[in-house]
Coordinates of C-alpha atoms (C1' of nucleotides) in Angstrom, one line a residue:
Chain A
M1 CA -1.1 46.5 -6.1
M2 CA -2.9 44.8 -9.0
N3 CA -1.1 42.5 -11.3
E4 CA -1.7 43.8 -14.8
Q5 CA -2.1 40.5 -16.5
T6 CA -4.4 38.7 -14.1
G7 CA -6.0 41.6 -12.2
T8 CA -5.3 39.8 -8.9
V9 CA -3.8 41.4 -5.8
R10 CA -0.1 41.2 -5.7
S11 CA 1.1 40.9 -2.1
P12 CA 4.2 42.9 -1.2
G13 CA 7.5 41.3 -0.2
R14 CA 9.5 38.6 -1.8
P15 CA 7.4 36.3 -4.0
R16 CA 7.3 32.6 -3.4
S17 CA 9.8 30.7 -5.4
E18 CA 8.3 28.5 -8.0
K19 CA 11.5 26.7 -8.3
A20 CA 11.3 25.6 -4.6
E21 CA 7.8 24.5 -5.1
K22 CA 8.8 22.3 -8.0
A23 CA 11.8 20.9 -6.2
I24 CA 9.6 19.9 -3.3
I25 CA 7.1 18.1 -5.5
D26 CA 9.8 16.4 -7.5
A27 CA 11.4 15.2 -4.3
A28 CA 8.2 13.8 -3.0
I29 CA 7.5 12.0 -6.2
D30 CA 11.0 10.6 -6.4
M31 CA 10.7 9.2 -2.9
I32 CA 7.3 7.7 -3.6
A33 CA 8.8 6.2 -6.8
E34 CA 11.5 4.6 -4.7
G35 CA 8.9 2.7 -2.8
S36 CA 8.0 4.9 0.2
G37 CA 4.5 4.4 1.3
I38 CA 2.8 7.6 2.5
G39 CA 3.4 6.5 6.0
E40 CA 7.1 6.2 5.5
L41 CA 7.3 9.6 3.8
S42 CA 8.7 12.3 6.1
I43 CA 8.5 16.0 5.6
E44 CA 12.1 16.4 6.8
A45 CA 13.4 13.9 4.3
I46 CA 11.5 15.7 1.5
A47 CA 12.9 19.0 2.5
A48 CA 16.4 17.7 2.7
R49 CA 16.2 16.1 -0.8
A50 CA 14.6 19.2 -2.3
G51 CA 17.3 21.3 -0.7
V52 CA 14.7 23.4 1.0
G53 CA 13.8 24.4 4.5
K54 CA 10.9 22.8 6.3
T55 CA 9.4 26.2 6.6
T56 CA 9.1 26.4 2.9
I57 CA 7.0 23.3 2.9
Y58 CA 4.8 24.2 5.8
R59 CA 4.1 27.6 4.3
R60 CA 2.5 25.9 1.3
W61 CA 0.9 22.7 2.7
S62 CA -0.5 22.2 6.1
N63 CA 0.1 18.5 6.2
K64 CA 1.6 15.5 4.5
E65 CA -1.6 14.3 2.8
D66 CA -2.2 17.7 1.0
L67 CA 1.4 17.7 -0.3
V68 CA 1.1 14.1 -1.6
V69 CA -2.2 14.9 -3.2
D70 CA -0.7 17.8 -5.1
A71 CA 2.4 15.8 -5.9
L72 CA 0.5 13.0 -7.4
A73 CA -1.9 15.3 -9.2
S74 CA 1.0 17.0 -10.9
L75 CA 1.9 13.7 -12.4
R76 CA 0.0 13.3 -15.6
P77 CA 0.6 9.9 -17.2
P78 CA -0.2 10.2 -20.9
I79 CA -3.7 9.3 -22.0
P80 CA -3.4 6.7 -24.8
E81 CA -3.8 8.2 -28.2
L82 CA -5.8 6.1 -30.6
A83 CA -5.1 5.9 -34.3
G84 CA -8.6 5.4 -35.3
G85 CA -8.0 2.1 -37.1
S86 CA -10.0 -1.0 -36.4
V87 CA -11.3 -1.5 -32.9
R88 CA -9.0 -4.4 -32.5
E89 CA -5.9 -2.4 -33.4
D90 CA -6.9 0.5 -31.2
V91 CA -7.6 -1.8 -28.2
I92 CA -4.2 -3.4 -28.6
R93 CA -2.6 0.1 -28.8
Y94 CA -4.5 1.1 -25.6
L95 CA -3.4 -2.0 -23.7
A96 CA 0.2 -1.6 -24.9
V97 CA 0.3 1.8 -23.3
L98 CA -1.0 0.4 -20.0
Q99 CA 1.6 -2.3 -20.2
R100 CA 4.4 0.2 -20.8
E101 CA 3.2 2.3 -17.9
G102 CA 3.1 -0.7 -15.7
N103 CA 6.8 -1.1 -16.2
N104 CA 7.5 2.5 -15.4
R105 CA 8.7 2.9 -11.9
T106 CA 6.9 6.1 -11.1
T107 CA 3.5 5.1 -12.5
R108 CA 3.9 1.8 -10.7
C109 CA 4.4 3.3 -7.3
F110 CA 1.6 5.8 -8.0
M111 CA -0.7 2.9 -8.7
N112 CA 0.5 1.0 -5.7
I113 CA -0.7 3.9 -3.5
A114 CA -3.9 4.2 -5.4
L115 CA -4.6 0.5 -4.9
S116 CA -3.7 0.3 -1.2
E117 CA -4.3 3.6 0.5
H118 CA -7.7 3.7 -1.0
D119 CA -9.5 3.7 2.3
R120 CA -7.0 5.7 4.4
Y121 CA -6.7 8.7 2.1
P122 CA -10.0 9.4 0.4
H123 CA -8.9 12.9 -0.9
L124 CA -6.0 11.3 -2.7
M125 CA -8.2 8.6 -4.1
E126 CA -10.7 11.0 -5.5
R127 CA -7.9 12.9 -7.2
F128 CA -6.6 9.7 -8.6
R129 CA -10.0 8.8 -10.0
A130 CA -10.4 12.2 -11.6
T131 CA -7.0 12.6 -13.2
V132 CA -6.1 9.0 -14.1
L133 CA -8.9 6.6 -14.0
R134 CA -11.8 8.6 -15.5
P135 CA -10.0 10.0 -18.6
R136 CA -8.8 6.5 -19.5
R137 CA -12.1 5.0 -18.9
E138 CA -13.7 7.4 -21.3
V139 CA -11.1 6.8 -24.0
L140 CA -11.8 3.1 -23.7
R141 CA -15.5 3.5 -23.5
S142 CA -15.8 5.6 -26.6
L143 CA -13.5 3.2 -28.4
L144 CA -15.8 0.3 -27.6
Q145 CA -18.8 2.4 -28.4
R146 CA -17.4 3.1 -31.8
G147 CA -16.9 -0.6 -32.3
I148 CA -20.6 -1.2 -31.6
D149 CA -21.7 1.6 -33.9
R150 CA -19.6 0.3 -36.7
G151 CA -20.9 -3.2 -36.1
E152 CA -17.6 -4.7 -35.2
L153 CA -18.6 -5.4 -31.7
R154 CA -21.8 -7.0 -30.5
A155 CA -24.6 -4.5 -29.8
D156 CA -25.7 -6.1 -26.6
M157 CA -22.2 -6.0 -25.1
D158 CA -21.8 -5.1 -21.4
I159 CA -19.5 -2.2 -21.8
E160 CA -18.6 -1.8 -18.1
V161 CA -17.6 -5.4 -17.8
A162 CA -15.7 -5.4 -21.1
M163 CA -13.6 -2.4 -19.9
A164 CA -12.9 -4.1 -16.6
A165 CA -11.9 -7.3 -18.4
L166 CA -9.5 -5.6 -20.7
S167 CA -7.9 -3.3 -18.2
G168 CA -8.1 -5.8 -15.4
A169 CA -6.3 -8.5 -17.4
M170 CA -3.4 -6.2 -18.1
M171 CA -3.3 -5.0 -14.5
F172 CA -3.3 -8.6 -13.3
F173 CA -0.2 -9.3 -15.4
T174 CA 1.7 -6.2 -14.5
K175 CA 1.0 -6.7 -10.8
W176 CA 1.1 -10.4 -10.3
H177 CA 3.1 -11.9 -13.0
E178 CA 5.0 -15.0 -11.8
G179 CA 8.7 -14.8 -12.3
D180 CA 10.6 -11.6 -12.5
G181 CA 11.2 -11.6 -16.3
D182 CA 9.6 -9.1 -18.5
L183 CA 6.1 -9.5 -19.8
P184 CA 5.8 -11.0 -23.2
A185 CA 5.9 -8.4 -26.0
D186 CA 2.7 -9.5 -27.6
L187 CA 0.7 -9.5 -24.4
A188 CA -1.6 -6.6 -25.5
Q189 CA -2.5 -8.5 -28.6
R190 CA -3.1 -11.8 -26.8
I191 CA -5.4 -10.1 -24.3
T192 CA -7.3 -8.3 -26.9
D193 CA -7.8 -11.3 -29.1
S194 CA -8.8 -13.5 -26.3
I195 CA -11.4 -11.2 -24.9
L196 CA -12.7 -10.1 -28.3
T197 CA -13.0 -13.7 -29.5
G198 CA -14.3 -15.2 -26.3
L199 CA -13.5 -18.5 -24.7
L200 CA -16.4 -20.6 -25.9
A201 CA -15.7 -23.3 -28.4
P202 CA -17.0 -22.2 -31.9
N203 CA -19.5 -25.0 -32.6
T204 CA -21.5 -25.6 -29.5
G205 CA -24.5 -25.5 -31.8
L206 CA -25.8 -22.2 -30.6
G207 CA -24.2 -18.9 -31.0
G208 CA -22.6 -17.8 -27.8
A209 CA -25.0 -15.0 -27.2
V210 CA -27.8 -17.4 -26.5
L211 CA -26.1 -18.5 -23.4
H212 CA -26.8 -15.2 -21.9
G213 CA -30.4 -16.3 -21.1
E214 CA -30.8 -17.6 -17.6
Chain B
M1 CA 14.3 -35.0 28.4
M2 CA 12.6 -36.5 25.4
N3 CA 9.0 -35.8 24.5
E4 CA 7.3 -39.2 24.2
Q5 CA 5.1 -38.3 21.3
T6 CA 7.5 -36.3 19.1
G7 CA 10.9 -37.6 20.2
T8 CA 12.1 -34.0 20.3
V9 CA 14.0 -32.5 23.2
R10 CA 11.9 -30.8 25.7
S11 CA 13.7 -27.8 27.2
P12 CA 13.4 -27.3 30.9
G13 CA 11.5 -24.4 32.5
R14 CA 8.1 -22.9 31.8
P15 CA 6.9 -23.7 28.3
R16 CA 5.9 -20.9 25.9
S17 CA 2.3 -20.0 26.0
E18 CA 0.4 -20.8 22.9
K19 CA -2.4 -18.6 24.0
A20 CA 0.0 -15.6 24.0
E21 CA 1.2 -16.5 20.6
K22 CA -2.3 -16.7 19.2
A23 CA -3.3 -13.4 20.9
I24 CA -0.3 -11.7 19.3
I25 CA -1.1 -12.9 15.8
D26 CA -4.8 -12.1 16.2
A27 CA -3.9 -8.6 17.4
A28 CA -1.7 -8.0 14.4
I29 CA -4.3 -9.2 12.0
D30 CA -6.9 -7.1 13.6
M31 CA -4.8 -4.0 13.3
I32 CA -4.0 -4.7 9.7
A33 CA -7.7 -5.3 9.0
E34 CA -8.4 -1.9 10.5
G35 CA -6.2 -0.3 7.8
S36 CA -2.8 -0.1 9.2
G37 CA -0.1 -0.4 6.7
I38 CA 3.0 -2.3 7.8
G39 CA 4.7 1.0 8.4
E40 CA 2.1 2.2 10.8
L41 CA 2.0 -1.0 12.7
S42 CA 3.9 -0.8 16.0
I43 CA 5.1 -3.6 18.1
E44 CA 4.0 -1.7 21.2
A45 CA 0.5 -1.4 20.0
I46 CA 0.3 -5.0 19.1
A47 CA 1.6 -6.0 22.5
A48 CA -0.9 -3.7 24.2
R49 CA -3.8 -5.0 22.2
A50 CA -2.8 -8.6 22.7
G51 CA -2.4 -8.0 26.5
V52 CA 1.1 -9.2 26.3
G53 CA 4.6 -7.8 27.2
K54 CA 6.8 -6.7 24.4
T55 CA 9.4 -9.2 25.6
T56 CA 7.0 -12.0 24.7
I57 CA 6.9 -10.8 21.1
Y58 CA 10.6 -10.3 20.8
R59 CA 11.3 -13.7 22.2
R60 CA 9.4 -15.1 19.2
W61 CA 10.1 -12.8 16.3
S62 CA 13.2 -10.7 15.8
N63 CA 11.5 -8.0 13.9
K64 CA 8.2 -6.6 12.6
E65 CA 8.3 -8.1 9.1
D66 CA 8.8 -11.7 10.4
L67 CA 5.8 -11.2 12.7
V68 CA 3.6 -9.9 9.9
V69 CA 4.6 -12.6 7.5
D70 CA 3.6 -15.2 10.1
A71 CA 0.4 -13.4 10.8
L72 CA -0.7 -13.2 7.2
A73 CA 0.3 -16.7 6.5
S74 CA -1.9 -17.9 9.4
L75 CA -4.8 -16.3 7.5
R76 CA -6.1 -18.9 5.0
P77 CA -8.9 -17.4 2.9
P78 CA -11.1 -20.3 1.6
I79 CA -10.2 -21.7 -1.8
P80 CA -13.3 -21.7 -3.9
E81 CA -14.9 -25.1 -4.0
L82 CA -16.3 -26.0 -7.4
A83 CA -19.4 -28.0 -7.8
G84 CA -18.3 -29.7 -11.0
G85 CA -21.2 -28.4 -13.1
S86 CA -20.8 -26.8 -16.4
V87 CA -17.8 -24.6 -16.9
R88 CA -19.9 -21.5 -17.0
E89 CA -21.5 -22.4 -13.7
D90 CA -18.2 -23.1 -12.0
V91 CA -16.6 -19.9 -13.3
I92 CA -19.5 -17.9 -11.9
R93 CA -19.2 -19.6 -8.6
Y94 CA -15.4 -19.0 -8.6
L95 CA -15.8 -15.3 -9.3
A96 CA -18.6 -14.9 -6.8
V97 CA -16.2 -16.1 -4.1
L98 CA -13.7 -13.5 -5.2
Q99 CA -16.4 -10.9 -5.0
R100 CA -17.5 -11.9 -1.6
E101 CA -13.9 -11.8 -0.4
G102 CA -13.3 -8.4 -1.9
N103 CA -16.0 -7.1 0.4
N104 CA -14.5 -8.8 3.5
R105 CA -12.5 -6.3 5.5
T106 CA -9.7 -8.7 6.5
T107 CA -9.1 -10.1 3.0
R108 CA -9.3 -6.6 1.6
C109 CA -6.5 -5.3 3.8
F110 CA -4.5 -8.4 3.2
M111 CA -4.8 -7.8 -0.5
N112 CA -4.0 -4.1 -0.2
I113 CA -0.7 -5.1 1.5
A114 CA 0.0 -7.7 -1.1
L115 CA -0.6 -5.2 -3.9
S116 CA 1.4 -2.3 -2.5
E117 CA 4.2 -3.7 -0.4
H118 CA 5.1 -5.9 -3.2
D119 CA 8.6 -4.4 -3.7
R120 CA 9.4 -3.5 -0.1
Y121 CA 8.7 -6.8 1.6
P122 CA 9.7 -9.6 -0.7
H123 CA 9.4 -12.4 1.9
L124 CA 5.8 -11.4 2.5
M125 CA 5.0 -11.3 -1.1
E126 CA 6.4 -14.8 -1.7
R127 CA 4.3 -16.1 1.1
F128 CA 1.3 -14.4 -0.3
R129 CA 1.9 -16.0 -3.7
A130 CA 2.3 -19.4 -2.2
T131 CA -0.7 -19.4 0.1
V132 CA -3.2 -17.3 -1.8
L133 CA -2.4 -16.7 -5.4
R134 CA -1.1 -20.1 -6.6
P135 CA -3.8 -22.3 -5.1
R136 CA -6.5 -20.2 -6.7
R137 CA -4.7 -20.0 -9.9
E138 CA -4.6 -23.8 -10.0
V139 CA -8.2 -24.1 -9.3
L140 CA -9.1 -21.8 -12.1
R141 CA -6.6 -23.3 -14.4
S142 CA -7.9 -26.9 -14.0
L143 CA -11.4 -25.6 -14.3
L144 CA -10.6 -24.0 -17.7
Q145 CA -8.6 -27.1 -18.7
R146 CA -11.6 -29.2 -18.0
G147 CA -13.7 -27.0 -20.2
I148 CA -11.3 -27.5 -23.0
D149 CA -11.2 -31.3 -22.5
R150 CA -15.0 -31.4 -22.5
G151 CA -15.1 -29.3 -25.7
E152 CA -17.0 -26.5 -24.0
L153 CA -14.1 -24.1 -24.4
R154 CA -12.0 -23.5 -27.5
A155 CA -9.0 -25.7 -27.7
D156 CA -6.6 -23.0 -28.7
M157 CA -7.5 -20.8 -25.8
D158 CA -4.8 -18.7 -24.1
I159 CA -5.3 -20.0 -20.6
E160 CA -3.0 -17.6 -18.9
V161 CA -4.7 -14.6 -20.5
A162 CA -8.2 -16.1 -19.8
M163 CA -7.4 -16.5 -16.1
A164 CA -6.1 -12.9 -16.0
A165 CA -9.2 -11.6 -17.7
L166 CA -11.6 -13.3 -15.4
S167 CA -9.8 -12.5 -12.1
G168 CA -8.6 -9.1 -13.3
A169 CA -12.1 -8.0 -14.2
M170 CA -13.4 -8.9 -10.8
M171 CA -10.5 -7.3 -9.1
F172 CA -11.0 -4.2 -11.2
F173 CA -14.5 -3.9 -9.9
T174 CA -13.8 -4.6 -6.3
K175 CA -10.9 -2.1 -6.2
W176 CA -12.0 0.7 -8.4
H177 CA -15.8 0.7 -8.6
E178 CA -17.1 4.2 -9.0
G179 CA -19.6 5.2 -6.4
D180 CA -19.6 3.6 -3.0
G181 CA -22.6 1.5 -3.5
D182 CA -22.3 -2.3 -3.4
L183 CA -21.4 -4.2 -6.5
P184 CA -24.3 -5.6 -8.5
A185 CA -25.3 -9.1 -7.3
D186 CA -25.1 -10.6 -10.8
L187 CA -21.6 -9.3 -11.4
A188 CA -19.9 -12.7 -11.5
Q189 CA -22.4 -13.9 -14.0
R190 CA -22.0 -10.8 -16.2
I191 CA -18.3 -11.1 -16.2
T192 CA -18.3 -14.8 -17.0
D193 CA -20.8 -14.5 -19.9
S194 CA -19.0 -11.5 -21.4
I195 CA -15.7 -13.1 -21.4
L196 CA -16.9 -16.6 -22.4
T197 CA -18.9 -15.1 -25.3
G198 CA -16.5 -12.5 -26.4
L199 CA -17.1 -9.0 -27.6
L200 CA -17.1 -9.5 -31.4
A201 CA -20.3 -9.1 -33.3
P202 CA -21.6 -12.6 -34.2
N203 CA -21.7 -12.3 -38.0
T204 CA -18.6 -10.7 -39.2
G205 CA -18.5 -13.4 -41.8
L206 CA -15.5 -15.2 -40.3
G207 CA -15.5 -17.1 -37.1
G208 CA -13.7 -15.0 -34.5
A209 CA -10.8 -17.3 -34.2
V210 CA -9.6 -16.3 -37.7
L211 CA -8.8 -12.9 -36.4
H212 CA -6.0 -14.4 -34.4
G213 CA -3.8 -14.6 -37.5
E214 CA -1.6 -11.6 -37.9
Chain C
dA1 C1' 15.9 53.8 1.9
dC2 C1' 12.2 51.1 3.8
dA3 C1' 8.6 47.7 4.8
dT4 C1' 7.3 43.3 3.8
dT5 C1' 7.7 38.7 2.8
dT6 C1' 10.2 34.5 1.5
dC7 C1' 14.4 32.1 1.6
dG8 C1' 17.5 28.1 3.8
dA9 C1' 19.4 26.9 8.2
dT10 C1' 19.2 25.7 12.7
dA11 C1' 17.5 24.8 17.2
dC12 C1' 13.9 23.5 20.1
dG13 C1' 10.4 20.8 22.9
dA14 C1' 7.4 17.0 22.4
dT15 C1' 6.0 12.6 20.9
dC16 C1' 6.5 8.1 19.4
dG17 C1' 8.4 3.7 18.8
dA18 C1' 12.4 0.4 18.7
dG19 C1' 14.8 -2.7 21.2
dT20 C1' 16.9 -3.9 25.9
dT21 C1' 17.0 -4.6 30.7
dT22 C1' 15.1 -5.5 35.2
dC23 C1' 11.8 -7.1 38.4
dG24 C1' 8.8 -10.3 40.9
dC25 C1' 5.9 -14.0 39.9
dA26 C1' 4.3 -18.4 37.5
dA27 C1' 5.0 -22.9 35.5
dC28 C1' 7.6 -26.6 34.6
dG29 C1' 11.2 -30.9 35.4
dA30 C1' 14.3 -33.1 38.5
Chain D
dT1 C1' 12.8 -27.8 47.2
dC2 C1' 15.6 -26.0 43.5
dG3 C1' 17.1 -24.5 38.9
dT4 C1' 15.4 -23.0 34.7
dT5 C1' 12.6 -20.6 31.6
dG6 C1' 8.5 -17.8 30.3
dC7 C1' 5.4 -14.4 31.8
dG8 C1' 3.6 -9.2 32.1
dA9 C1' 4.9 -4.8 33.6
dA10 C1' 7.7 -1.1 33.8
dA11 C1' 11.7 1.7 33.1
dC12 C1' 15.2 2.8 30.1
dT13 C1' 18.2 4.6 26.0
dC14 C1' 18.3 6.1 21.5
dG15 C1' 16.9 7.8 17.2
dA16 C1' 13.4 9.8 14.1
dT17 C1' 10.1 13.0 13.1
dC18 C1' 6.8 16.5 14.1
dG19 C1' 5.5 21.3 14.1
dT20 C1' 7.2 25.8 15.7
dA21 C1' 10.3 29.5 16.3
dT22 C1' 14.3 32.3 15.3
dC23 C1' 18.0 33.9 12.5
dG24 C1' 20.4 36.7 8.8
dA25 C1' 20.2 37.1 3.9
dA26 C1' 17.6 37.8 -0.4
dA27 C1' 13.9 39.6 -3.2
dT28 C1' 10.3 42.4 -4.2
dG29 C1' 6.9 46.9 -4.1
dT30 C1' 6.7 51.8 -2.6

DNA sequence: ACATTTCGATACGATCGAGTTTCGCAACGA
DNA sequence: TCGTTGCGAAACTCGATCGTATCGAAATGT
């Protein structure tokens, strides 16, 4: 009755097939990656593509949203690894990863859903925040914090805004780039340098920081 | 047979009701604003809400996408008006408008669709680019260009990247802000100052621009 | 061997929505 | 008055999908 390794109760009968479970989730992800919104996704189509009976799906998830939540959570886009060089180098590396992911079909559709079904599927959104957004945010935050500690970045920097500017700029390009050509290869570098350097002309007399005062 | 004002042919019979047309479009917009994706939107529901027969819809649009395209095109979110003050002031004003719109239910759902149905409904996306994206882009571009001409902004600025950073940062907040509270009231100002000033510490010896060299 | 549970397949009733047709009435020009 | 066209309402056919039930076979523990 007891599983020797885990100590949990082992129910009698034929065990559930992990292969089927994987096939179902893969099928769901594939269909999302092909552009289905959650609304268009049908259990029947998932079952057919996974080569699985509908029963096998309903035995595991009671509705579509639960399935999609699990499917998307199983997707774990890589968290950018930083080399620990200069802050500028690491920020470029970080944005380059975002850019590469933005061109990946699966990540792209995943992000589409995260952006648009925001209000309709709160569970899903929370999962997205936890597995994708927050880890990256922390990587970037600690990177910027390191820059401050080292004196490479200004100590009075608005970290939240800086993170939004860097990630948002890249997101803006990957979503709304005019023309269907690829994004420029040096985009990560250009974004990084623009935001690190700032837009103000160098010799306005005062250092830029003074402008902060109201 | 000829319409006196326009010179066009006036067909016989009862003319089409402009009121019905407006009611249909309003109903469609309402339902989109309530969170329906295009997939969930049904012609029957639109007809019912508009108090109109389905025939009246099919007589005008041959399918759902055409109707939605027209409906969304009829929506004309205001293009930010700039006061012509300092560049900093105008950028803040511009971003403040974006922020306000991000909290508006209709604009928000409109944007959701633009973000996610990107690939599935190309007509719709093109219309969105033309009526929303491009005009704003031009406002912001000319604003930054003016800053360069006046010497307030650096002459070697990467305008495309700067626009993406400003808009992207605000978009990032309006879409993915943690916590459900409202966005801070001074957000537009914080974004503007952070990006104008840049993130680099002031006294790294060299002016920031030198870092651009590879 | 036997009980139990899952498997894929298939069928089922129910619902929903698309798109078409029909109806009687309303609005227009001639 | 008459022909034409638009109107809303309703009925209709058709296909998709839902969620459930049932089947014989397969996989496990006892």
